Short mmCIF file of C-alpha atoms in Angstrom, two decimals:
data_model
loop_
_atom_site.label_atom_id
_atom_site.label_comp_id
_atom_site.label_asym_id
_atom_site.label_seq_id
_atom_site.Cartn_x
_atom_site.Cartn_y
_atom_site.Cartn_z
CA MET A 1 -14.65 -8.39 -10.18
CA GLU A 2 -15.89 -5.26 -8.47
CA LYS A 3 -14.54 -1.83 -9.37
CA ARG A 4 -12.73 -1.31 -6.04
CA SER A 5 -10.71 -4.53 -6.41
CA ASP A 6 -9.84 -3.52 -9.95
CA GLN A 7 -8.43 -0.11 -9.02
CA LEU A 8 -6.70 -1.38 -5.88
CA PRO A 9 -4.02 -3.62 -7.48
CA ARG A 10 -3.33 -0.95 -10.10
CA ARG A 11 -2.68 1.60 -7.35
CA PHE A 12 -0.45 -0.77 -5.38
CA HIS A 13 1.40 -1.50 -8.63
CA ALA A 14 1.83 2.25 -9.22
CA LEU A 15 3.62 2.50 -5.85
CA GLY A 16 5.72 -0.59 -6.59
CA ASP A 17 8.64 1.36 -8.05
CA PRO A 18 11.35 3.45 -6.27
CA THR A 19 11.07 6.39 -8.73
CA ARG A 20 7.30 6.60 -8.33
CA LEU A 21 7.54 6.26 -4.53
CA ALA A 22 10.04 9.14 -4.50
CA ILE A 23 7.61 11.28 -6.52
CA VAL A 24 4.81 10.60 -4.00
CA GLU A 25 7.20 11.39 -1.10
CA ARG A 26 8.10 14.72 -2.72
CA LEU A 27 4.47 15.64 -3.49
CA ALA A 28 3.40 14.90 0.11
CA ALA A 29 5.37 18.09 0.96
CA GLY A 30 3.35 20.11 -1.59
CA PRO A 31 2.69 20.52 -5.33
CA ALA A 32 5.72 20.62 -7.64
CA SER A 33 6.43 21.21 -11.33
CA VAL A 34 7.40 18.31 -13.60
CA SER A 35 10.93 19.75 -13.99
CA THR A 36 11.36 19.99 -10.18
CA LEU A 37 10.20 16.41 -9.80
CA ALA A 38 12.39 15.16 -12.66
CA ALA A 39 15.60 16.87 -11.44
CA PRO A 40 16.66 14.26 -8.81
CA ALA A 41 15.66 11.27 -11.00
CA ALA A 42 18.60 9.68 -12.82
CA MET A 43 16.76 9.04 -16.11
CA ALA A 44 15.78 10.68 -19.38
CA LEU A 45 12.66 12.88 -19.31
CA PRO A 46 10.49 10.57 -21.51
CA ALA A 47 11.08 7.66 -19.09
CA PHE A 48 10.29 9.95 -16.15
CA LEU A 49 7.07 11.17 -17.81
CA LYS A 50 5.93 7.54 -18.14
CA HIS A 51 6.26 7.15 -14.36
CA LEU A 52 4.20 10.32 -13.82
CA ALA A 53 1.57 8.97 -16.25
CA VAL A 54 1.25 5.72 -14.24
CA LEU A 55 0.63 7.71 -11.04
CA GLU A 56 -1.85 10.04 -12.74
CA ARG A 57 -3.77 7.21 -14.47
CA THR A 58 -4.41 5.52 -11.12
CA GLY A 59 -5.55 8.79 -9.48
CA ILE A 60 -2.64 8.97 -7.01
CA ILE A 61 -1.55 12.33 -8.44
CA SER A 62 -3.21 14.96 -10.65
CA SER A 63 -1.64 17.69 -12.77
CA SER A 64 -2.58 21.00 -14.34
CA LYS A 65 -0.78 23.19 -16.85
CA ILE A 66 -0.45 26.98 -16.61
CA GLY A 67 1.50 28.48 -19.49
CA ARG A 68 4.40 26.13 -20.11
CA VAL A 69 4.57 24.75 -16.57
CA ARG A 70 2.78 21.53 -15.60
CA THR A 71 2.29 21.25 -11.82
CA CYS A 72 1.61 17.91 -10.10
CA ARG A 73 -0.17 17.39 -6.79
CA LEU A 74 -0.92 14.44 -4.54
CA GLU A 75 -4.48 13.08 -4.38
CA PRO A 76 -4.57 11.81 -0.78
CA GLN A 77 -7.90 9.99 -1.18
CA ALA A 78 -6.20 7.39 -3.40
CA LEU A 79 -3.63 6.72 -0.66
CA ALA A 80 -6.45 6.62 1.90
CA ASP A 81 -8.15 3.83 -0.09
CA LEU A 82 -4.96 1.71 0.02
CA ASP A 83 -4.50 2.52 3.70
CA ALA A 84 -8.07 1.40 4.45
CA TRP A 85 -7.57 -1.92 2.64
CA LEU A 86 -4.33 -2.64 4.55
CA SER A 87 -5.89 -1.68 7.90
CA ASP A 88 -8.94 -3.89 7.23
CA ARG A 89 -6.74 -6.92 6.45
CA ARG A 90 -4.68 -6.37 9.61
CA ARG A 91 -7.83 -5.93 11.71
CA LEU A 92 -9.31 -9.20 10.38
CA TRP A 93 -6.06 -10.99 11.17
CA ALA A 94 -5.94 -9.57 14.72
CA GLN A 95 -9.62 -10.46 15.32
CA ARG A 96 -8.88 -14.05 14.35
CA LEU A 97 -5.98 -14.17 16.84
CA GLU A 98 -8.28 -12.81 19.57
CA ARG A 99 -10.90 -15.48 18.78
CA LEU A 100 -8.20 -18.18 18.97
CA ALA A 101 -7.00 -16.78 22.32
CA GLY A 102 -10.62 -16.88 23.54
CA LEU A 103 -10.93 -20.54 22.52
CA VAL A 104 -7.74 -21.40 24.40
CA ASP A 105 -9.02 -19.62 27.54
CA ASP A 106 -12.32 -21.57 27.33
CA ASP A 107 -10.58 -24.90 26.82
CA PRO A 108 -11.57 -27.13 29.80
CA ASP A 109 -8.39 -29.21 29.36
CA ARG A 110 -6.34 -26.09 29.86
CA LYS A 111 -8.28 -25.05 32.99
CA ARG A 112 -7.54 -28.40 34.63
CA GLU A 113 -3.81 -27.81 34.37
CA MET B 1 19.11 4.13 -0.97
CA GLU B 2 18.21 3.01 2.55
CA LYS B 3 16.94 -0.49 3.25
CA ARG B 4 13.40 0.63 4.14
CA SER B 5 12.93 2.37 0.78
CA ASP B 6 14.28 -0.68 -0.98
CA GLN B 7 11.85 -3.16 0.59
CA LEU B 8 8.89 -0.77 0.38
CA PRO B 9 8.46 -0.60 -3.43
CA ARG B 10 8.95 -4.38 -3.67
CA ARG B 11 6.14 -4.91 -1.18
CA PHE B 12 3.82 -2.46 -2.96
CA HIS B 13 4.67 -4.22 -6.20
CA ALA B 14 3.83 -7.59 -4.59
CA LEU B 15 0.31 -6.26 -3.85
CA GLY B 16 -0.03 -4.80 -7.35
CA ASP B 17 -1.74 -7.87 -8.80
CA PRO B 18 -5.35 -9.12 -8.38
CA THR B 19 -4.32 -12.76 -7.73
CA ARG B 20 -1.83 -11.77 -5.03
CA LEU B 21 -4.31 -9.35 -3.43
CA ALA B 22 -6.88 -12.18 -3.31
CA ILE B 23 -4.31 -14.43 -1.56
CA VAL B 24 -3.68 -11.75 1.09
CA GLU B 25 -7.44 -11.24 1.55
CA ARG B 26 -7.91 -15.00 2.07
CA LEU B 27 -4.97 -15.28 4.51
CA ALA B 28 -6.26 -12.35 6.60
CA ALA B 29 -9.00 -14.80 7.67
CA GLY B 30 -6.40 -17.36 8.80
CA PRO B 31 -3.65 -19.71 7.54
CA ALA B 32 -4.47 -21.88 4.50
CA SER B 33 -2.83 -24.65 2.50
CA VAL B 34 -1.42 -23.97 -0.95
CA SER B 35 -4.12 -26.16 -2.53
CA THR B 36 -6.90 -24.24 -0.71
CA LEU B 37 -5.41 -20.95 -1.88
CA ALA B 38 -4.94 -22.18 -5.45
CA ALA B 39 -8.48 -23.58 -5.84
CA PRO B 40 -10.29 -20.28 -6.68
CA ALA B 41 -7.46 -18.99 -8.93
CA ALA B 42 -8.10 -19.53 -12.63
CA MET B 43 -4.54 -20.50 -13.54
CA ALA B 44 -2.13 -23.44 -13.66
CA LEU B 45 -0.39 -24.35 -10.38
CA PRO B 46 3.15 -23.32 -11.51
CA ALA B 47 1.89 -19.79 -12.32
CA PHE B 48 0.08 -19.66 -8.97
CA LEU B 49 3.20 -20.80 -7.10
CA LYS B 50 5.12 -17.89 -8.66
CA HIS B 51 2.59 -15.47 -7.16
CA LEU B 52 3.01 -17.10 -3.74
CA ALA B 53 6.81 -16.83 -4.11
CA VAL B 54 6.58 -13.07 -4.78
CA LEU B 55 4.53 -12.59 -1.60
CA GLU B 56 6.88 -14.80 0.46
CA ARG B 57 10.07 -13.16 -0.86
CA THR B 58 8.83 -9.72 0.26
CA GLY B 59 7.86 -11.01 3.73
CA ILE B 60 4.11 -10.44 3.26
CA ILE B 61 3.39 -14.14 3.82
CA SER B 62 5.38 -17.04 5.26
CA SER B 63 4.90 -20.79 4.79
CA SER B 64 5.77 -24.05 6.51
CA LYS B 65 5.49 -27.64 5.36
CA ILE B 66 4.17 -30.51 7.48
CA GLY B 67 4.19 -33.83 5.68
CA ARG B 68 2.99 -33.09 2.14
CA VAL B 69 0.97 -29.99 3.05
CA ARG B 70 2.47 -26.51 2.79
CA THR B 71 0.54 -23.95 4.87
CA CYS B 72 0.76 -20.20 4.24
CA ARG B 73 0.12 -17.44 6.76
CA LEU B 74 -0.03 -13.66 6.66
CA GLU B 75 2.83 -11.64 8.18
CA PRO B 76 0.93 -8.54 9.35
CA GLN B 77 4.09 -6.53 10.17
CA ALA B 78 4.86 -6.23 6.44
CA LEU B 79 1.38 -4.75 5.84
CA ALA B 80 1.88 -2.49 8.89
CA ASP B 81 5.06 -1.07 7.29
CA LEU B 82 3.15 -0.14 4.11
CA ASP B 83 0.30 1.24 6.18
CA ALA B 84 2.74 3.44 8.15
CA TRP B 85 4.32 4.83 4.99
CA LEU B 86 0.90 5.71 3.50
CA SER B 87 -0.29 7.31 6.76
CA ASP B 88 2.92 9.37 7.05
CA ARG B 89 2.53 10.72 3.50
CA ARG B 90 -1.10 11.65 4.15
CA ARG B 91 -0.20 13.31 7.47
CA LEU B 92 2.53 15.41 5.82
CA TRP B 93 0.09 16.47 3.13
CA ALA B 94 -2.59 17.42 5.70
CA GLN B 95 -0.03 19.35 7.81
CA ARG B 96 0.94 21.39 4.75
CA LEU B 97 -2.73 22.25 4.13
CA GLU B 98 -3.06 23.35 7.76
CA ARG B 99 0.04 25.56 7.48
CA LEU B 100 -1.41 27.15 4.31
CA ALA B 101 -4.71 27.78 6.10
CA GLY B 102 -2.73 29.41 8.95
CA LEU B 103 -0.91 31.69 6.51
CA VAL B 104 -4.22 32.79 4.97
CA ASP B 105 -5.62 33.60 8.46
CA ASP B 106 -2.51 35.68 9.31
CA ASP B 107 -2.56 37.59 6.00
CA PRO B 108 -2.93 41.35 6.93
CA ASP B 109 -4.50 42.08 3.52
CA ARG B 110 -7.18 39.57 4.29
CA LYS B 111 -7.82 41.03 7.78
CA ARG B 112 -8.46 44.47 6.29
CA GLU B 113 -11.32 43.14 4.14
#
């Protein structure tokens, strides 16, 4: 299996959780510290850190530490890759519908009606 | 939590698996029978049917049975919803960058340089 296909399901899986989606929604507005991100989540910090680790491992977010504060930021290219895959599938599906519509238009039986 | 947010992580989760991604890729080319879809998957049919059920439960695919043949098809609106969420997050992120660039341009300290 090619590398792209390998990373793709892991990234979709990373977004397949309400806590992790909420983190991405917050980071779309700008970088935030781990404690800021953790505040609205109704869970213990170790569980929350595991969610952050899943997002970071798949390249959806990155983080850096200055002093005692770790700041997370969104990596939009990872979202763009998912976006591109979804758009491609939808385009293929629409092209097939157009081809079918073309076949119906060319159908001599239909023209006789 | 609103309905949209509830369905969204379940749909991302449904795509977070190589077998299920391969099913969606195949169905983007057109409807297919369960046996056609199962043929390339290296797993027993009951395990494969569970993957199909995950996709159907989240509205990413639908299926209908004629005689003994069950045919699956892609439901592109479900993919469009995910696509829209990803695009919105990326747009927010880009807008923030633009605002930051604007602030830097307006900085009087910077103009004096």
